[in-house]
Short mmCIF file of N, CA and C in Angstrom, two decimals:
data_model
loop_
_atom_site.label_atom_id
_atom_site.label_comp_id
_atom_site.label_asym_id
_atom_site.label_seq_id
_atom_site.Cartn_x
_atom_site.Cartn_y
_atom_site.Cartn_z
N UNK A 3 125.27 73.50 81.64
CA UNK A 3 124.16 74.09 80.92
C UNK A 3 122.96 74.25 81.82
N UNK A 4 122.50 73.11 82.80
CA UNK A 4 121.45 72.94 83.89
C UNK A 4 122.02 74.28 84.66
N UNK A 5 122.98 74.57 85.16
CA UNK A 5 123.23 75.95 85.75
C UNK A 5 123.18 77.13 85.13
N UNK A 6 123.32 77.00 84.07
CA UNK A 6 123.10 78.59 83.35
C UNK A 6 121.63 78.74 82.79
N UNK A 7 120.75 77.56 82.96
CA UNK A 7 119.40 77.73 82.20
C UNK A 7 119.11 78.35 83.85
N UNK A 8 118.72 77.91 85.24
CA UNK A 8 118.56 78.07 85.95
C UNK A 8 118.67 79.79 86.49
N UNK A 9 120.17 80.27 86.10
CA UNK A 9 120.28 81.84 86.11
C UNK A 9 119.61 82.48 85.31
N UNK A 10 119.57 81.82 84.16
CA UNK A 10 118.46 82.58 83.12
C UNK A 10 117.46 82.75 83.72
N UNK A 11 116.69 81.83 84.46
CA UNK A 11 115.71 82.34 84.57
C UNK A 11 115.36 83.10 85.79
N UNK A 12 116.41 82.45 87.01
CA UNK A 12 116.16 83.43 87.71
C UNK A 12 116.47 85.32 87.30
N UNK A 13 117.32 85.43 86.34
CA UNK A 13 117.53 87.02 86.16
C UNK A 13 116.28 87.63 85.04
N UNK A 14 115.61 86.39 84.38
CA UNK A 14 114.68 86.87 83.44
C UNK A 14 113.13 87.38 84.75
N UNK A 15 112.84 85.88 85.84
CA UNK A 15 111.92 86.41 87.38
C UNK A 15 112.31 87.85 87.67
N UNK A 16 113.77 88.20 87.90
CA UNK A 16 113.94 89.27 88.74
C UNK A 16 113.63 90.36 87.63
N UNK A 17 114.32 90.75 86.39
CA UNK A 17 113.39 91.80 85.72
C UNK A 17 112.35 91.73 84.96
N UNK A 18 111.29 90.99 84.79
CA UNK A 18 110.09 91.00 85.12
C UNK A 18 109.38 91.02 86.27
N UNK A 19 109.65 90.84 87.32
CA UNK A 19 109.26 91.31 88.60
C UNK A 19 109.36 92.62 89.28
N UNK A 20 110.68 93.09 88.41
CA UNK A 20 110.54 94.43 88.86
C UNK A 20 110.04 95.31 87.97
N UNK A 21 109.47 94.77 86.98
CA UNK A 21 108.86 95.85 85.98
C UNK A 21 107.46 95.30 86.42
N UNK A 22 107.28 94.16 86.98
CA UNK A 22 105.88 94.34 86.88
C UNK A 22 105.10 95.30 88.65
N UNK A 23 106.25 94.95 89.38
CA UNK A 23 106.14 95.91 90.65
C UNK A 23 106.22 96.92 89.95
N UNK A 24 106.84 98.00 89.33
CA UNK A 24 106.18 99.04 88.95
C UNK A 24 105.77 99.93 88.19
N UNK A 25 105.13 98.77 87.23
CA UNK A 25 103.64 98.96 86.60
C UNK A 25 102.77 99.16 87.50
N UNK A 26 102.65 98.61 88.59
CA UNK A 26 101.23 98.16 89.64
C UNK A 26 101.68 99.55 90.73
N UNK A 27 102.53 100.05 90.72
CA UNK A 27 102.93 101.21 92.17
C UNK A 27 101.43 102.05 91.51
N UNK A 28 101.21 102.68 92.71
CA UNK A 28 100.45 104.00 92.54
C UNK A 28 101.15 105.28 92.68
N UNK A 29 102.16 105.76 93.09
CA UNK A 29 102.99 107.11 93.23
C UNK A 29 103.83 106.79 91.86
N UNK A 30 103.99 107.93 91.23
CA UNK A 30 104.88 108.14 90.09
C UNK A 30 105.62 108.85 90.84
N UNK A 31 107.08 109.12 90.83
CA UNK A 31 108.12 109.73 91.17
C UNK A 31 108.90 110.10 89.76
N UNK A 32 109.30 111.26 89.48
CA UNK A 32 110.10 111.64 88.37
C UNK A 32 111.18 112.96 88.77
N UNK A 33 112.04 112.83 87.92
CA UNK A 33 112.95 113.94 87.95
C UNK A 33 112.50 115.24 86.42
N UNK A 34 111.61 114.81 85.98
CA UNK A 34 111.16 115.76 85.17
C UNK A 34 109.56 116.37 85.49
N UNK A 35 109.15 117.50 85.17
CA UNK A 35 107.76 118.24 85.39
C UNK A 35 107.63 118.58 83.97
N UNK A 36 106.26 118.85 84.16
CA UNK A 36 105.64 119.22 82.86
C UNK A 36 104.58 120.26 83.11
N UNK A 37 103.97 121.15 82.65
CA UNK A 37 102.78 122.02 82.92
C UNK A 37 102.00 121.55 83.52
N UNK A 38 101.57 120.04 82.79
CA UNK A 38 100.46 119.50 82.85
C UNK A 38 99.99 118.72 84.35
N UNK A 39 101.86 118.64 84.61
CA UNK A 39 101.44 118.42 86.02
C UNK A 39 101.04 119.61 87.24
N UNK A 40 101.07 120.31 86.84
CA UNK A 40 100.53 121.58 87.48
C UNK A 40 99.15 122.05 87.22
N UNK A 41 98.80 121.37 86.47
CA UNK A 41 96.97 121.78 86.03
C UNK A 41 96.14 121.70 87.65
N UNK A 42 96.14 121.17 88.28
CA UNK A 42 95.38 120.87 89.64
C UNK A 42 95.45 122.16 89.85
N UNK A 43 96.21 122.91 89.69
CA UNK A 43 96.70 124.64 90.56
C UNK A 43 95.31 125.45 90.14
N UNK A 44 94.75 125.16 88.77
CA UNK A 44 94.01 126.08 88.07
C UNK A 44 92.93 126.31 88.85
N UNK A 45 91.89 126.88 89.03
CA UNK A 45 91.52 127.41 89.75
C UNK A 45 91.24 128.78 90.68
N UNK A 46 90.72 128.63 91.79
CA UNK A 46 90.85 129.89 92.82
C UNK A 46 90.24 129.30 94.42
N UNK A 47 92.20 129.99 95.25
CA UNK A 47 92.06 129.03 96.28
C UNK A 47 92.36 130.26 97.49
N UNK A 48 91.88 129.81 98.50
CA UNK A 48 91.64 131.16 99.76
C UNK A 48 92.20 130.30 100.66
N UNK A 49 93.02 131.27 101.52
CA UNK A 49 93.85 130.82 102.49
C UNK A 49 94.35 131.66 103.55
N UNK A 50 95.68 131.64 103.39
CA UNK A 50 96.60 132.35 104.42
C UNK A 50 98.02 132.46 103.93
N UNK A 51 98.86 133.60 104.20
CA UNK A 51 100.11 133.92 104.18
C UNK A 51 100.68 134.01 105.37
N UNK A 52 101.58 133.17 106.16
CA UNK A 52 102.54 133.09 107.41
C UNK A 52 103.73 133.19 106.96
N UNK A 53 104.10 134.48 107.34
CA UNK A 53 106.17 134.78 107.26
C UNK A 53 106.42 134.67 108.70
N UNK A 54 107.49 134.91 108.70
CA UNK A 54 108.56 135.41 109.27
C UNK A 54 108.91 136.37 109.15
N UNK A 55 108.99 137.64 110.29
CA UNK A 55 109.00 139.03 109.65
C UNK A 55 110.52 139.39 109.33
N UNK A 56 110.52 140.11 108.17
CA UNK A 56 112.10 140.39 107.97
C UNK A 56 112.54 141.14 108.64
N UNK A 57 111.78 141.79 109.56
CA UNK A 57 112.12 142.90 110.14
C UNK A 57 113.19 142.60 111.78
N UNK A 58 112.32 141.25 112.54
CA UNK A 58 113.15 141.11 113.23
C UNK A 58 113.38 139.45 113.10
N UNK A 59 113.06 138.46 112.02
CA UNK A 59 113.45 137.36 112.08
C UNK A 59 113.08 136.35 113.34
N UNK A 60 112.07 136.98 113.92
CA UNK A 60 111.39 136.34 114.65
C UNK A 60 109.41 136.26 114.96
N UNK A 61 109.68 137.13 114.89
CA UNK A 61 107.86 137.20 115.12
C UNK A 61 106.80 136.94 113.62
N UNK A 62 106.19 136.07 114.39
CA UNK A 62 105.51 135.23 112.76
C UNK A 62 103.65 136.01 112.37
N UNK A 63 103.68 136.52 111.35
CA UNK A 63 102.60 137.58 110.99
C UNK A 63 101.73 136.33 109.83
N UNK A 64 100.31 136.37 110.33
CA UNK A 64 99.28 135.90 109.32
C UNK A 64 98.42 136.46 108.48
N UNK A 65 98.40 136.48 107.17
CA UNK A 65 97.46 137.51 106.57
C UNK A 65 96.76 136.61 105.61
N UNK A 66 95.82 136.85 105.66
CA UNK A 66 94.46 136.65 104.83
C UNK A 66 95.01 136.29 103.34
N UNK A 67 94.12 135.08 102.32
CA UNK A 67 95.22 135.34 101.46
C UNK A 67 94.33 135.09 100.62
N UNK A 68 93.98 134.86 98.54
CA UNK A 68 93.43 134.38 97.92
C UNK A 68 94.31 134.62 96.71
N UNK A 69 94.43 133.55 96.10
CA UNK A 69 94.77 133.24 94.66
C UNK A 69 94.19 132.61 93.72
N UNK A 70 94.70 132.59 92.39
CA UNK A 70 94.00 132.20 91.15
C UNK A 70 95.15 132.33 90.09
N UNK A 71 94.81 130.76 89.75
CA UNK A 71 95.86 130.36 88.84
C UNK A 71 95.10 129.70 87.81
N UNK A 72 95.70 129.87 86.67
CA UNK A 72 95.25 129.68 84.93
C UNK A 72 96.48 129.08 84.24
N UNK A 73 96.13 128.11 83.40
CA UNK A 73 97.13 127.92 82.97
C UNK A 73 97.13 128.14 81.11
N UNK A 74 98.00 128.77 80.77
CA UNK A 74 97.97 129.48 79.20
C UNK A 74 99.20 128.99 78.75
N UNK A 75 98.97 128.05 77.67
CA UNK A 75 99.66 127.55 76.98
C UNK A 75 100.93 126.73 77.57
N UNK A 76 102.14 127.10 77.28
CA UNK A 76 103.07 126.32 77.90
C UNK A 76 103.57 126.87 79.76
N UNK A 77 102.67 127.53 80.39
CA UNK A 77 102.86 128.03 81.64
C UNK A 77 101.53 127.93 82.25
N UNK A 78 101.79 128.58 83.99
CA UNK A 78 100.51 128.89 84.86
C UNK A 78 101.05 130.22 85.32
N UNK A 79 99.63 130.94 85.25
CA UNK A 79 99.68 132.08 85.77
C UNK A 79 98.95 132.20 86.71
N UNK A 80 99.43 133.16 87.93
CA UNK A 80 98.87 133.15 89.07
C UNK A 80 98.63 134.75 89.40
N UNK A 81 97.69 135.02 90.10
CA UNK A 81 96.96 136.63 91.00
C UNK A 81 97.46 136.18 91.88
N UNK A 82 97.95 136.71 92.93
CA UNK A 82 97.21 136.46 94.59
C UNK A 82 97.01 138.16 95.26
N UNK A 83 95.98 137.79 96.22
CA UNK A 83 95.31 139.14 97.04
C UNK A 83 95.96 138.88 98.53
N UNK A 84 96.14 139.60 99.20
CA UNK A 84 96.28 139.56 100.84
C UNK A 84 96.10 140.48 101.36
N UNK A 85 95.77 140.60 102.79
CA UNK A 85 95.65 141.63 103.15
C UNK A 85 96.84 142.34 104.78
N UNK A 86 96.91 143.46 104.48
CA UNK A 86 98.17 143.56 105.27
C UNK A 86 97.30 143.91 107.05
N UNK A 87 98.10 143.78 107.67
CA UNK A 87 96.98 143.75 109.29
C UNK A 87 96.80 145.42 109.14
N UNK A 88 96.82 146.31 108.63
CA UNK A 88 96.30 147.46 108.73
C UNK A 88 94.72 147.69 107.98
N UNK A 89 94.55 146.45 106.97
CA UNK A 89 93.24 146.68 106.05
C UNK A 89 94.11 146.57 104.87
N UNK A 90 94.59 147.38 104.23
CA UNK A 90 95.58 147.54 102.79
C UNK A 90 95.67 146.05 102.36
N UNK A 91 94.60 145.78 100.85
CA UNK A 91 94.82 144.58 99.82
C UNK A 91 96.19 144.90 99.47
N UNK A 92 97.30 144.01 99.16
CA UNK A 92 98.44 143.82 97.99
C UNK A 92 97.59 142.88 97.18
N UNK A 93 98.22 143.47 96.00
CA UNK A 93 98.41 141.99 95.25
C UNK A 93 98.93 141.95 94.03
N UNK A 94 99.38 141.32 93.35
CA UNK A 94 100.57 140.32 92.96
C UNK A 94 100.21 139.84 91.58
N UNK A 95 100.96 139.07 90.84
CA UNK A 95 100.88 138.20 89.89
C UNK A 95 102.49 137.35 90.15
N UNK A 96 102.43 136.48 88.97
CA UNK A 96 103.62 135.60 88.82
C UNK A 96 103.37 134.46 87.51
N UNK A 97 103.91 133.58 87.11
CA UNK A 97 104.01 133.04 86.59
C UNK A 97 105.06 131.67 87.19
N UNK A 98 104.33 130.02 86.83
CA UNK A 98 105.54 129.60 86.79
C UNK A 98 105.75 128.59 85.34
N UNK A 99 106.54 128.32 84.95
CA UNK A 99 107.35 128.07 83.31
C UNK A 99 108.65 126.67 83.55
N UNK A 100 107.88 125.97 83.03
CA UNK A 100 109.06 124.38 83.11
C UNK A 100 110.01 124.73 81.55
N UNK A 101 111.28 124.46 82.32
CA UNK A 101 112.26 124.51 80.75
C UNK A 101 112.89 123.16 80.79
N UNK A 102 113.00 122.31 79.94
CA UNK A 102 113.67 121.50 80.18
C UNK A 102 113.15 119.93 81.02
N UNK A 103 111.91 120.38 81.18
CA UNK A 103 111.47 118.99 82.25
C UNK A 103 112.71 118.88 83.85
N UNK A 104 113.51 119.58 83.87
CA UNK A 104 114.30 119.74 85.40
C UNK A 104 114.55 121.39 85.74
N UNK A 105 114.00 121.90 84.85
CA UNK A 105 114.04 123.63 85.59
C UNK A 105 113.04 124.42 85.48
N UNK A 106 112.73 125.07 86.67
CA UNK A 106 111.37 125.99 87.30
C UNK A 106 111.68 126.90 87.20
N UNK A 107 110.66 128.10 86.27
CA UNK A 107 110.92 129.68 86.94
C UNK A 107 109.75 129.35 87.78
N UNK A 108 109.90 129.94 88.98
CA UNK A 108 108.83 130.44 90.19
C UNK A 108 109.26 131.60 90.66
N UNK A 109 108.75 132.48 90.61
CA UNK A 109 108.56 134.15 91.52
C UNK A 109 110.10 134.42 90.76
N UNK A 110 109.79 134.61 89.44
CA UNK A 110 110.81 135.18 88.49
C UNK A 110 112.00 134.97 88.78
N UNK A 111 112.39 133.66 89.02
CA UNK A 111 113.30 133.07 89.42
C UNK A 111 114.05 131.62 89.02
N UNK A 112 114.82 131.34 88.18
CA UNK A 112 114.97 129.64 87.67
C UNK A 112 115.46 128.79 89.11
N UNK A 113 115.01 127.87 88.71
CA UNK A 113 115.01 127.22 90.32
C UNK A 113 115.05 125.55 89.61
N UNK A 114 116.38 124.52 90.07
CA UNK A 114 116.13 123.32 90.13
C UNK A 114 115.69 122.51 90.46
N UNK A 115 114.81 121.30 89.60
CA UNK A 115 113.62 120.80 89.99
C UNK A 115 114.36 119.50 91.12
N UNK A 116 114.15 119.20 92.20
CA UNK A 116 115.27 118.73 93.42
C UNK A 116 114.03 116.80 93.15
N UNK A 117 112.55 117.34 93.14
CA UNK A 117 111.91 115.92 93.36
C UNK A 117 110.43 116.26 92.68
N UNK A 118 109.58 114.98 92.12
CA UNK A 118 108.38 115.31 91.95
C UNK A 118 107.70 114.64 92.06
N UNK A 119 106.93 114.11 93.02
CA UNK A 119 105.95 112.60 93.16
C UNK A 119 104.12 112.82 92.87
N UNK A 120 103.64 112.13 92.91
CA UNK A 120 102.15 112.65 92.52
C UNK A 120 102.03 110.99 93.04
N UNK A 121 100.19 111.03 93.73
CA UNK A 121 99.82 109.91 93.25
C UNK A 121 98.16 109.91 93.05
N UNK A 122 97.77 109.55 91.78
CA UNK A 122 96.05 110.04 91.37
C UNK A 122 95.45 109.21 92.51
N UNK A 123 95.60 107.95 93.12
CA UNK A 123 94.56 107.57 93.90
C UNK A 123 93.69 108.66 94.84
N UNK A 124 95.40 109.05 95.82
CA UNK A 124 95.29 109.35 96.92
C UNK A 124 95.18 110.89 96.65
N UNK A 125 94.87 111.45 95.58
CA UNK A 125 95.17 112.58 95.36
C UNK A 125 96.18 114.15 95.79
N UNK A 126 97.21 113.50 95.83
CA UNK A 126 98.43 113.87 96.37
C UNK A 126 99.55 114.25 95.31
N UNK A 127 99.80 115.78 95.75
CA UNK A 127 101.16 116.26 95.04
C UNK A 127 102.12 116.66 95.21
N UNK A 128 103.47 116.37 95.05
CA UNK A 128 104.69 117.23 95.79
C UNK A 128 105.47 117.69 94.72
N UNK A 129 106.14 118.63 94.97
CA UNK A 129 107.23 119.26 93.76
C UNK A 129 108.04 119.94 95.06
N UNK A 130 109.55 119.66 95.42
CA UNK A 130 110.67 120.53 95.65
C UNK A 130 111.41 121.02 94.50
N UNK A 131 111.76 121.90 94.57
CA UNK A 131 112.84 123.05 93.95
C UNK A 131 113.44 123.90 94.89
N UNK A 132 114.74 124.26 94.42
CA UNK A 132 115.77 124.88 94.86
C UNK A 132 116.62 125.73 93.86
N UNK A 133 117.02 126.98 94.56
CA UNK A 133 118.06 127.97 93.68
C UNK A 133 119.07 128.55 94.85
N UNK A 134 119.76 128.90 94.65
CA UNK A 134 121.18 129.99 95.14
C UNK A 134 120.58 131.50 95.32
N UNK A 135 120.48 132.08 96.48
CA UNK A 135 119.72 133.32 95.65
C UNK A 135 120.36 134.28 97.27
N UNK A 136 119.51 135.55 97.48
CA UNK A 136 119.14 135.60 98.73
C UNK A 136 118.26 135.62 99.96
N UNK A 137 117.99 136.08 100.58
CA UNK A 137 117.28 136.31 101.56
C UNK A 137 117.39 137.44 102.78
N UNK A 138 116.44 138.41 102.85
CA UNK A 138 117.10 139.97 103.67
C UNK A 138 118.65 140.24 103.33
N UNK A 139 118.98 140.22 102.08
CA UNK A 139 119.78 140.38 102.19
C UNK A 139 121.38 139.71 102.41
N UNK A 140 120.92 138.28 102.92
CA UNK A 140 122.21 137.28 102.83
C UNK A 140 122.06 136.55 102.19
N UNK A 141 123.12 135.64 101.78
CA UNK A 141 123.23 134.44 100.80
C UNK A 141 122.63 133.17 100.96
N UNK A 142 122.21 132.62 100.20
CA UNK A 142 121.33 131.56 100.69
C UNK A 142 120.47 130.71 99.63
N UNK A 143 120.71 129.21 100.20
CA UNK A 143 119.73 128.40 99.33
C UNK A 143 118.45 128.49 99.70
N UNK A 144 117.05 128.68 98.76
CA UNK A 144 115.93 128.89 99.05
C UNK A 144 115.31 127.67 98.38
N UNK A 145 114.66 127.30 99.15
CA UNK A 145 113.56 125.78 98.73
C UNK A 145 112.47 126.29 98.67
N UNK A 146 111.15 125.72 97.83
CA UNK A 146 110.41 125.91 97.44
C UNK A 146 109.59 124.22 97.61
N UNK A 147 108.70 124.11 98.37
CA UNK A 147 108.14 123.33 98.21
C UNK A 147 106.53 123.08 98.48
N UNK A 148 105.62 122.47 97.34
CA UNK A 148 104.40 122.74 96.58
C UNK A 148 103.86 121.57 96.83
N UNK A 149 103.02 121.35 97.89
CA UNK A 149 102.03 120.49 98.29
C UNK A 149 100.62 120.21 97.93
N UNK A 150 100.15 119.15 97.28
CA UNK A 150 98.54 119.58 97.37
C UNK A 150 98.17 118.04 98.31
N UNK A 151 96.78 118.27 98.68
CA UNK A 151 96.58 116.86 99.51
C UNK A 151 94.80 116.89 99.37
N UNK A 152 94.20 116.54 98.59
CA UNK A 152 92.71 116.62 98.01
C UNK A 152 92.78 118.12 97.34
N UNK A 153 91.60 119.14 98.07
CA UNK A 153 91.59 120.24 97.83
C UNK A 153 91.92 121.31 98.75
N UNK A 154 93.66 120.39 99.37
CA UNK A 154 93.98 121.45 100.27
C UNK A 154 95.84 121.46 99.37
N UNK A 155 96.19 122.96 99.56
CA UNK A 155 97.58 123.10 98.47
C UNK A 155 98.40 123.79 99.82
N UNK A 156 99.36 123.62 99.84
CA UNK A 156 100.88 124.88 100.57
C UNK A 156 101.76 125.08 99.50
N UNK A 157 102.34 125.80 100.30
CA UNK A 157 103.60 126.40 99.16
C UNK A 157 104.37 126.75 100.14
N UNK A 158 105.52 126.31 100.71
CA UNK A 158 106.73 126.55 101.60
C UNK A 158 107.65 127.04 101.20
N UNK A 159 108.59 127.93 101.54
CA UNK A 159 109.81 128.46 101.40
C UNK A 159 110.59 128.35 102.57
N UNK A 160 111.32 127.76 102.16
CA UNK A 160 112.90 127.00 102.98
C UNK A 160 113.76 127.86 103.02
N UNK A 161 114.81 128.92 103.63
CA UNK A 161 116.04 129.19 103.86
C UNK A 161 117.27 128.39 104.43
N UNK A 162 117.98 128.41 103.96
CA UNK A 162 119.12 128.23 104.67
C UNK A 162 120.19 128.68 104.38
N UNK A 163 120.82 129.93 105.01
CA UNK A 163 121.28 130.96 105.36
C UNK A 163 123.19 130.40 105.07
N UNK A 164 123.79 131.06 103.94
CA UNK A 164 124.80 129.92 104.26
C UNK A 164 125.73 130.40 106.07
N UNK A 165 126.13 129.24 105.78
CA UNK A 165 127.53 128.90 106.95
C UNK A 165 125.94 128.80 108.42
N UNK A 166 124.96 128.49 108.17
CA UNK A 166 124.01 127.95 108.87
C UNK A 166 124.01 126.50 109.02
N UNK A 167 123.43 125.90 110.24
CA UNK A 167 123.43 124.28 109.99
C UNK A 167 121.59 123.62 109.94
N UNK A 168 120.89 124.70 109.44
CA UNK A 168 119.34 124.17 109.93
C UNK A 168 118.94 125.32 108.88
N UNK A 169 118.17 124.48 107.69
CA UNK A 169 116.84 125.83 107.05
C UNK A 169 116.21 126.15 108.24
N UNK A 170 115.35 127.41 107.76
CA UNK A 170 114.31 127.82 108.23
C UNK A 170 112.84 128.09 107.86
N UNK A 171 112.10 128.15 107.71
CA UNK A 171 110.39 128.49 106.91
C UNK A 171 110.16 130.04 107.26
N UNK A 172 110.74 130.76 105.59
CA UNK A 172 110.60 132.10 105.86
C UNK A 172 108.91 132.32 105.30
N UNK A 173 108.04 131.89 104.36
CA UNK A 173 106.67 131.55 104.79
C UNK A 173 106.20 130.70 104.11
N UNK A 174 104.98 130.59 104.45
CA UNK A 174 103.92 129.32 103.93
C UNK A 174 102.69 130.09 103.49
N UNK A 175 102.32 129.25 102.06
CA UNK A 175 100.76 129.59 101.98
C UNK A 175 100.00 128.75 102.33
N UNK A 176 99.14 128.55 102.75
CA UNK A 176 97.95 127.71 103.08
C UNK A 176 96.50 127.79 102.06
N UNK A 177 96.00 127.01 101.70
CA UNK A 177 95.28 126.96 101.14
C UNK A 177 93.59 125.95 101.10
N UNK A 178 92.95 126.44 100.51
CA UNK A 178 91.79 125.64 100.38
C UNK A 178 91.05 126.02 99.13
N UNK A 179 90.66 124.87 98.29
CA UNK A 179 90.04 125.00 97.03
C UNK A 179 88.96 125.97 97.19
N UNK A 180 88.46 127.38 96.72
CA UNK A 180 86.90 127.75 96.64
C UNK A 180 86.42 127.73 95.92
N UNK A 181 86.17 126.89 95.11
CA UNK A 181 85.17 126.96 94.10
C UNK A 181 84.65 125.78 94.23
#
C-alpha cells in the first residue's frame, strides 16, 4: 500500500506539474485559427514585394508595395497597391476565410493550416499553411507563411516543385505598420 500511495503521488506531481508548466508558458501553439487571430493584420502597412521572376526563375525584382486589411465579420479583407519598375500601380484585393479552425482560403485558394504560434508578450506571430497547387505552370506544394514581429509583418511563399529536393521563395512581402 506504502508503494502505491507513493506512485500516486508521484503521477498526481507529474500532472499537475505539467498543467501548471503550461498555464505559466507565454507562446500558445495551436492547430486551430480563428479570425480573431488575424485581427493584428487590420490596418495599413507599406513595404515591398520581392519575387522571383517567372520569366527566367532567377533574377529577383523589388517593387514598392502598400496594403490594407479590414476585417468584416467572419473574414479579413485585404487591397494591396505596387508598383511595377516602369511607374504602372497594380492593385489587387483578396480575402482570407478560416473554415473549420484547420483550413485557410488565402489568394482564393483552401490551404491547410500546417502550425500557429503567437506570443502577446513578445508580440509575435506565425501561421504556416500549405496546398497542392501550381507554380509557372508545374506541380507543386506552395507554403504560405505569415509573420508579424511588433509592427513589422512578411508573408512568404514557399515552392517546392515536385520531384525537387529543396523549396524555394517564389516571393516575400515585407512590411511595416503606417499608421
Amino acid at each position: 500500500m506504502k508503494d502505491f500511495s507513493a506512485v500516486y503521488v508521484l503521477l498526481l506531481l507529474f500532472v499537475f506539474g505539467c498543467n501548471a508548466k503550461r498555464t505559466t508558458m507565454d507562446v500558445a501553439t495551436s492547430d486551430q485559427l480563428s479570425v480573431e487571430d488575424l485581427a493584428f493584420l487590420t490596418g495599413t502597412w507599406e513595404g515591398a514585394l520581392e519575387y522571383l521572376n517567372y520569366g527566367d526563375d532567377k533574377t529577383r525584382v523589388t517593387l514598392p508595395t502598400r496594403a490594407v486589411y479590414s476585417q468584416e465579420e467572419d473574414h479579413i479583407v485585404y487591397r494591396f497597391v505596387y508598383t511595377e519598375p516602369g511607374g504602372e500601380e497594380v492593385d489587387g484585393e483578396g480575402a482570407i476565410r478560416i473554415a473549420g479552425g484547420d483550413r485557410v482560403m488565402f489568394n482564393g485558394a483552401s490551404h491547410k493550416l500546417m502550425s500557429h504560434k503567437m506570443d502577446a508578450d513578445k508580440n509575435t506571430f506565425e501561421v504556416k499553411i500549405t496546398r497542392r497547387g501550381q507554380d509557372n505552370d508545374r506541380d507543386a506544394q506552395i507554403d504560405h507563411v505569415i509573420q508579424r514581429q511588433g509592427d513589422s509583418l512578411s508573408i512568404t511563399r514557399y515552392i517546392l516543385l515536385d520531384g525537387a529536393s529543396a523549396p524555394f521563395v517564389r516571393h516575400t512581402y515585407t512590411f511595416n505598420r503606417a499608421e
